[in-house]
Short mmCIF file of C-alpha atoms in Angstrom, two decimals:
data_model
loop_
_atom_site.label_atom_id
_atom_site.label_comp_id
_atom_site.label_asym_id
_atom_site.label_seq_id
_atom_site.Cartn_x
_atom_site.Cartn_y
_atom_site.Cartn_z
CA UNK A 9 0.78 -2.26 21.64
CA UNK A 10 1.63 -4.04 18.41
CA UNK A 11 -0.49 -5.91 15.93
CA UNK A 12 -0.60 -9.38 17.54
CA UNK A 13 -1.29 -8.21 21.09
CA UNK A 14 -3.99 -5.79 19.94
CA UNK A 15 -5.58 -8.52 17.81
CA UNK A 16 -5.79 -10.90 20.79
CA UNK A 17 -7.12 -8.15 23.07
CA UNK A 18 -9.78 -7.03 20.61
CA UNK A 19 -12.20 -9.93 20.95
CA UNK A 20 -11.78 -10.19 24.72
CA UNK A 21 -12.41 -6.48 25.25
CA UNK A 22 -15.43 -6.62 22.96
CA UNK A 23 -16.98 -9.45 24.94
CA UNK A 24 -16.78 -7.56 28.24
CA UNK A 25 -17.77 -4.24 26.56
CA UNK A 26 -14.64 -2.25 27.38
CA UNK A 27 -13.83 0.44 24.79
CA UNK A 28 -10.24 0.57 23.54
CA UNK A 29 -8.25 2.80 21.19
CA UNK A 30 -5.28 1.30 19.32
CA UNK A 31 -2.46 3.80 18.90
CA UNK A 32 -0.09 2.38 16.27
CA UNK A 33 -1.62 -0.97 15.22
CA UNK A 34 -2.71 -1.00 11.57
CA UNK A 35 -4.12 -4.52 11.05
CA UNK A 36 -7.74 -4.13 9.85
CA UNK A 37 -8.84 -7.27 11.73
CA UNK A 38 -8.24 -5.59 15.10
CA UNK A 39 -11.41 -3.53 14.95
CA UNK A 40 -13.36 -5.73 12.56
CA UNK A 41 -16.55 -7.12 14.12
CA UNK A 42 -15.86 -5.29 17.40
CA UNK A 43 -17.72 -2.02 17.87
CA UNK A 44 -15.77 -1.33 21.08
CA UNK A 45 -12.38 -1.02 19.35
CA UNK A 46 -11.12 2.14 17.63
CA UNK A 47 -7.77 3.35 16.30
CA UNK A 48 -6.05 6.71 15.73
CA UNK A 49 -3.65 5.62 13.01
CA UNK A 50 -4.42 4.67 9.43
CA UNK A 51 -4.41 1.15 7.98
CA UNK A 52 -1.77 -0.41 5.73
CA UNK A 53 -4.23 -0.18 2.84
CA UNK A 54 -4.62 3.57 3.30
CA UNK A 55 -0.92 4.36 3.49
CA UNK A 56 -0.03 2.08 0.56
CA UNK A 57 -2.49 4.02 -1.56
CA UNK A 58 -1.33 7.40 -0.24
CA UNK A 59 2.33 6.67 -0.98
CA UNK A 60 1.45 5.69 -4.55
CA UNK A 61 -0.44 8.99 -4.87
CA UNK A 62 2.71 10.79 -3.70
CA UNK A 63 4.90 9.00 -6.26
CA UNK A 64 2.51 9.78 -9.12
CA UNK A 65 1.22 13.23 -8.16
CA UNK A 66 4.14 14.85 -6.35
CA UNK A 67 7.18 13.07 -7.80
CA UNK A 68 5.45 12.84 -11.20
CA UNK A 69 6.63 9.29 -11.76
CA UNK A 70 4.66 6.78 -13.83
CA UNK A 71 7.08 3.96 -13.06
CA UNK A 72 8.24 2.71 -9.66
CA UNK A 73 10.25 -0.03 -8.02
CA UNK A 74 9.55 -2.09 -4.90
CA UNK A 75 12.03 -3.49 -2.40
CA UNK A 76 10.65 -5.88 0.21
CA UNK A 77 11.82 -8.79 2.31
CA UNK A 78 11.37 -12.30 0.96
CA UNK A 79 8.39 -14.18 2.49
CA UNK A 80 7.41 -11.16 4.59
CA UNK A 81 3.64 -11.43 4.98
CA UNK A 82 3.19 -8.41 7.27
CA UNK A 83 3.90 -6.00 4.42
CA UNK A 84 1.86 -7.77 1.75
CA UNK A 85 -1.15 -5.45 2.10
CA UNK A 86 1.08 -2.37 1.84
CA UNK A 87 2.68 -3.68 -1.35
CA UNK A 88 -0.65 -4.80 -2.81
CA UNK A 89 -2.33 -1.43 -2.27
CA UNK A 90 0.68 0.55 -3.48
CA UNK A 91 0.81 -1.54 -6.66
CA UNK A 92 -2.95 -1.38 -7.26
CA UNK A 93 -3.03 2.40 -6.86
CA UNK A 94 -0.05 2.91 -9.17
CA UNK A 95 -1.72 0.74 -11.81
CA UNK A 96 -4.95 2.72 -11.44
CA UNK A 97 -3.23 6.11 -11.67
CA UNK A 98 -0.96 5.23 -14.58
CA UNK A 99 -3.41 2.91 -16.37
CA UNK A 100 -0.40 0.66 -16.87
CA UNK A 101 -0.19 -2.90 -15.52
CA UNK A 102 3.58 -2.76 -15.97
CA UNK A 103 4.14 0.40 -13.94
CA UNK A 104 6.16 -1.53 -11.34
CA UNK A 105 9.32 -1.74 -13.40
CA UNK A 106 11.45 -3.47 -10.78
CA UNK A 107 10.41 -5.68 -7.88
CA UNK A 108 13.13 -6.94 -5.56
CA UNK A 109 12.78 -9.42 -2.71
CA UNK A 110 15.71 -9.44 -0.31
CA UNK A 111 16.64 -12.74 1.33
CA UNK A 112 16.88 -12.49 5.14
CA UNK A 113 20.24 -14.27 4.84
CA UNK A 114 21.64 -11.83 2.27
CA UNK A 115 24.90 -10.12 3.18
CA UNK A 116 25.63 -8.48 -0.17
CA UNK A 117 22.97 -6.06 -1.45
CA UNK A 118 24.77 -5.04 -4.63
CA UNK A 119 22.77 -7.29 -6.96
CA UNK A 120 19.47 -6.01 -5.59
CA UNK A 121 20.41 -2.36 -6.07
CA UNK A 122 21.91 -2.98 -9.51
CA UNK A 123 18.50 -4.32 -10.58
CA UNK A 124 16.83 -1.13 -9.35
CA UNK A 125 19.43 1.00 -11.12
CA UNK A 126 19.05 -0.92 -14.41
CA UNK A 127 15.27 -0.40 -14.37
CA UNK A 128 15.70 3.37 -14.49
CA UNK A 129 12.98 4.04 -11.89
CA UNK A 130 13.20 7.28 -9.89
CA UNK A 131 10.96 6.16 -7.00
CA UNK A 132 11.20 2.97 -4.93
CA UNK A 133 8.63 1.85 -2.36
CA UNK A 134 10.50 0.11 0.47
CA UNK A 135 8.41 -1.39 3.33
CA UNK A 136 11.36 -2.91 5.21
CA UNK A 137 12.97 -2.32 8.60
CA UNK A 138 15.33 0.59 9.19
CA UNK A 139 18.10 -1.93 9.77
CA UNK A 140 17.58 -3.26 6.24
CA UNK A 141 17.21 0.29 4.90
CA UNK A 142 20.63 1.13 6.34
CA UNK A 143 22.20 -1.63 4.22
CA UNK A 144 20.20 -0.58 1.13
CA UNK A 145 21.28 3.05 1.46
CA UNK A 146 24.92 2.07 1.97
CA UNK A 147 24.90 0.06 -1.26
CA UNK A 148 22.91 2.71 -3.14
CA UNK A 149 25.53 5.27 -2.19
CA UNK A 150 28.34 2.97 -3.33
CA UNK A 151 26.87 2.48 -6.81
CA UNK A 152 25.90 6.14 -7.17
CA UNK A 153 22.13 5.69 -7.01
CA UNK A 154 21.39 9.27 -5.98
CA UNK A 155 18.50 10.25 -8.25
CA UNK A 156 16.02 7.82 -6.65
CA UNK A 157 13.54 8.69 -3.89
CA UNK A 158 13.06 5.86 -1.40
CA UNK A 159 9.47 5.95 -0.15
CA UNK A 160 8.62 4.25 3.13
CA UNK A 161 5.71 3.54 5.53
CA UNK A 162 5.11 5.39 8.79
CA UNK A 163 7.14 2.85 10.79
CA UNK A 164 10.24 4.75 9.69
CA UNK A 165 8.99 8.05 11.10
CA UNK A 166 11.30 8.46 14.11
CA UNK A 167 14.61 9.94 15.19
CA UNK A 168 16.51 6.86 13.94
CA UNK A 169 15.54 7.84 10.39
CA UNK A 170 16.88 11.35 10.96
CA UNK A 171 20.21 9.79 11.96
CA UNK A 172 20.17 7.64 8.82
CA UNK A 173 19.44 10.66 6.62
CA UNK A 174 22.35 12.53 8.23
CA UNK A 175 24.61 9.56 7.49
CA UNK A 176 23.47 9.22 3.86
CA UNK A 177 22.95 12.84 2.86
CA UNK A 178 22.98 12.00 -0.85
CA UNK A 179 20.02 9.62 -0.47
CA UNK A 180 16.47 10.94 -0.94
CA UNK A 181 13.95 9.62 1.59
CA UNK A 182 10.20 10.25 1.94
CA UNK A 183 8.09 8.69 4.68
CA UNK A 184 4.38 8.45 5.52
CA UNK A 185 3.29 10.39 8.58
CA UNK A 186 0.25 10.55 10.83
CA UNK A 187 0.61 14.27 11.41
CA UNK A 188 1.55 17.46 9.64
CA UNK A 189 5.21 18.13 10.45
CA UNK A 190 5.70 21.88 10.37
CA UNK A 191 8.34 24.21 9.02
CA UNK A 192 10.14 26.66 11.32
CA UNK A 193 7.72 29.44 10.36
CA UNK A 194 4.64 27.32 11.06
CA UNK A 195 6.06 26.15 14.40
CA UNK A 196 5.73 29.72 15.64
CA UNK A 197 1.91 29.41 15.51
CA UNK A 198 1.02 28.74 19.15
CA UNK A 199 -2.61 27.95 18.28
CA UNK A 200 -1.73 24.65 16.58
CA UNK A 201 -2.21 21.86 19.12
CA UNK A 202 0.81 19.96 17.80
CA UNK A 203 3.02 22.95 18.63
CA UNK A 204 1.57 23.17 22.14
CA UNK A 205 2.23 19.46 22.54
CA UNK A 206 5.74 19.82 21.08
CA UNK A 207 6.67 22.59 23.53
CA UNK A 208 5.40 20.58 26.51
CA UNK A 209 7.25 17.50 25.28
CA UNK A 210 10.53 19.38 24.79
CA UNK A 211 10.22 21.09 28.16
CA UNK A 212 9.96 17.68 29.81
CA UNK A 213 12.25 15.49 27.70
CA UNK A 214 14.51 17.94 25.85
CA UNK A 215 14.24 16.09 22.53
CA UNK A 216 13.72 17.89 19.23
CA UNK A 217 11.10 15.55 17.73
CA UNK A 218 8.66 13.37 19.70
CA UNK A 219 8.19 9.85 18.31
CA UNK A 220 5.08 9.53 16.17
CA UNK A 221 3.58 6.96 18.56
CA UNK A 222 3.86 9.48 21.40
CA UNK A 223 1.86 12.08 19.46
CA UNK A 224 -0.74 9.45 18.57
CA UNK A 225 -0.85 8.27 22.18
CA UNK A 226 -1.62 11.84 23.27
CA UNK A 227 -4.49 12.07 20.80
CA UNK A 228 -5.89 8.67 21.82
CA UNK A 229 -5.85 9.76 25.46
CA UNK A 230 -7.54 13.09 24.72
CA UNK A 231 -10.21 11.44 22.54
CA UNK A 232 -10.89 8.89 25.28
CA UNK A 233 -11.11 11.61 27.91
CA UNK A 234 -13.47 13.65 25.74
CA UNK A 235 -15.71 10.58 25.26
CA UNK A 236 -15.88 9.92 29.02
CA UNK A 237 -16.81 13.56 29.66
CA UNK A 238 -19.43 13.46 26.90
CA UNK A 239 -20.89 10.21 28.25
CA UNK A 240 -20.92 11.55 31.81
CA UNK A 241 -20.01 8.05 32.89
CA UNK A 242 -17.34 5.35 32.67
CA UNK A 243 -19.93 2.77 31.62
CA UNK A 244 -18.44 0.88 28.65
CA UNK A 245 -21.51 1.10 26.44
CA UNK A 246 -21.99 4.85 27.00
CA UNK A 247 -18.31 5.64 26.42
CA UNK A 248 -18.33 3.53 23.25
CA UNK A 249 -21.33 5.43 21.93
CA UNK A 250 -19.58 8.74 22.70
CA UNK A 251 -16.43 7.54 20.90
CA UNK A 252 -18.52 6.67 17.83
CA UNK A 253 -19.58 10.30 17.76
CA UNK A 254 -16.01 11.60 17.53
CA UNK A 255 -16.03 14.01 14.62
CA UNK A 256 -13.40 16.55 13.49
CA UNK A 257 -11.37 16.19 16.70
CA UNK A 258 -8.48 18.61 16.26
CA UNK A 259 -5.63 16.61 17.76
CA UNK A 260 -1.87 16.97 17.80
CA UNK A 261 -1.65 14.53 14.88
CA UNK A 262 -4.30 16.39 12.90
CA UNK A 263 -8.07 16.24 12.56
CA UNK A 264 -9.59 12.86 13.45
CA UNK A 265 -13.09 11.49 12.90
CA UNK A 266 -14.22 7.89 13.37
CA UNK A 267 -16.29 6.16 10.70
CA UNK A 268 -18.99 3.63 11.53
CA UNK A 269 -16.39 0.86 12.01
CA UNK A 270 -14.07 2.80 14.30
CA UNK A 271 -11.50 3.56 11.61
CA UNK A 272 -10.16 7.12 11.61
CA UNK A 273 -10.80 9.32 8.62
CA UNK A 274 -7.74 11.54 8.53
CA UNK A 275 -5.26 12.83 5.98
CA UNK A 276 -1.99 10.97 5.41
CA UNK A 277 1.05 13.18 5.08
CA UNK A 278 4.38 12.44 3.44
CA UNK A 279 7.47 13.90 5.07
CA UNK A 280 11.06 14.51 4.07
CA UNK A 281 13.90 15.53 6.36
CA UNK A 282 15.23 19.08 6.14
CA UNK A 283 17.82 20.54 8.52
CA UNK A 284 17.45 17.54 10.81
CA UNK A 285 13.66 17.76 11.11
CA UNK A 286 10.64 16.18 9.46
CA UNK A 287 8.75 18.53 7.15
CA UNK A 288 5.52 17.54 5.39
CA UNK A 289 5.64 18.01 1.62
CA UNK A 290 2.47 16.23 0.49
CA UNK A 291 -0.97 15.41 1.90
CA UNK A 292 -3.12 12.60 0.52
CA UNK A 293 -6.82 12.89 1.33
#
């Protein structure tokens, strides 16, 4: 479930002592002050920081641009953390060389992309919807903006992005990911749980890449099952205590441990698309 529904459920579940594991929700308030709520994905703060690390460490860029929607509060933490981490890494308060806010009513994106082009940045953080990204990429291709890497949050990590990349092959895209997407050689390793999960998923659904939320849902289920077995009971308190002890769980999305607040401590990967598949190119600890 999404942010709002999970936020409402959190306090009610806490009161009746029913443990819960959020799969994709990233709002930090969901598990705050509720020891019965956990999550298997990382927060907006974590991925904003990780994507800045990628821009600075992997792309070797000391300047970046930001494209966001005007008056869009849900991405404010992402933007704030990305900016703060870039400033920390570069020791430069002016490292964000271009910041563009797109009006929801805008039909022509040329002016926005011209501003990015004039700034000379080679990396642009873009926490917007894929629908908006489609329009940005179309305009970027028109004005010849091909030497820029568009960096995006994990919400983009699905088959729709693969279709977009196929449509705009001259556009460079990098996206945050909850799990290590493997190369063809690594996929041959049957001992990796993700590959076991991938085979089972493809056998049932015939799709090349499972959605990220499906992989996370699998891990949440397995962690919950493990906690029930460890507790030897379905009593809410005992299962919660067992969940708090989750440490180095080797899931399909990678290794997961819960800290004292129920947040997962796990690496954040950054993926690009090669030959129609996601491949991880960077891991932020």
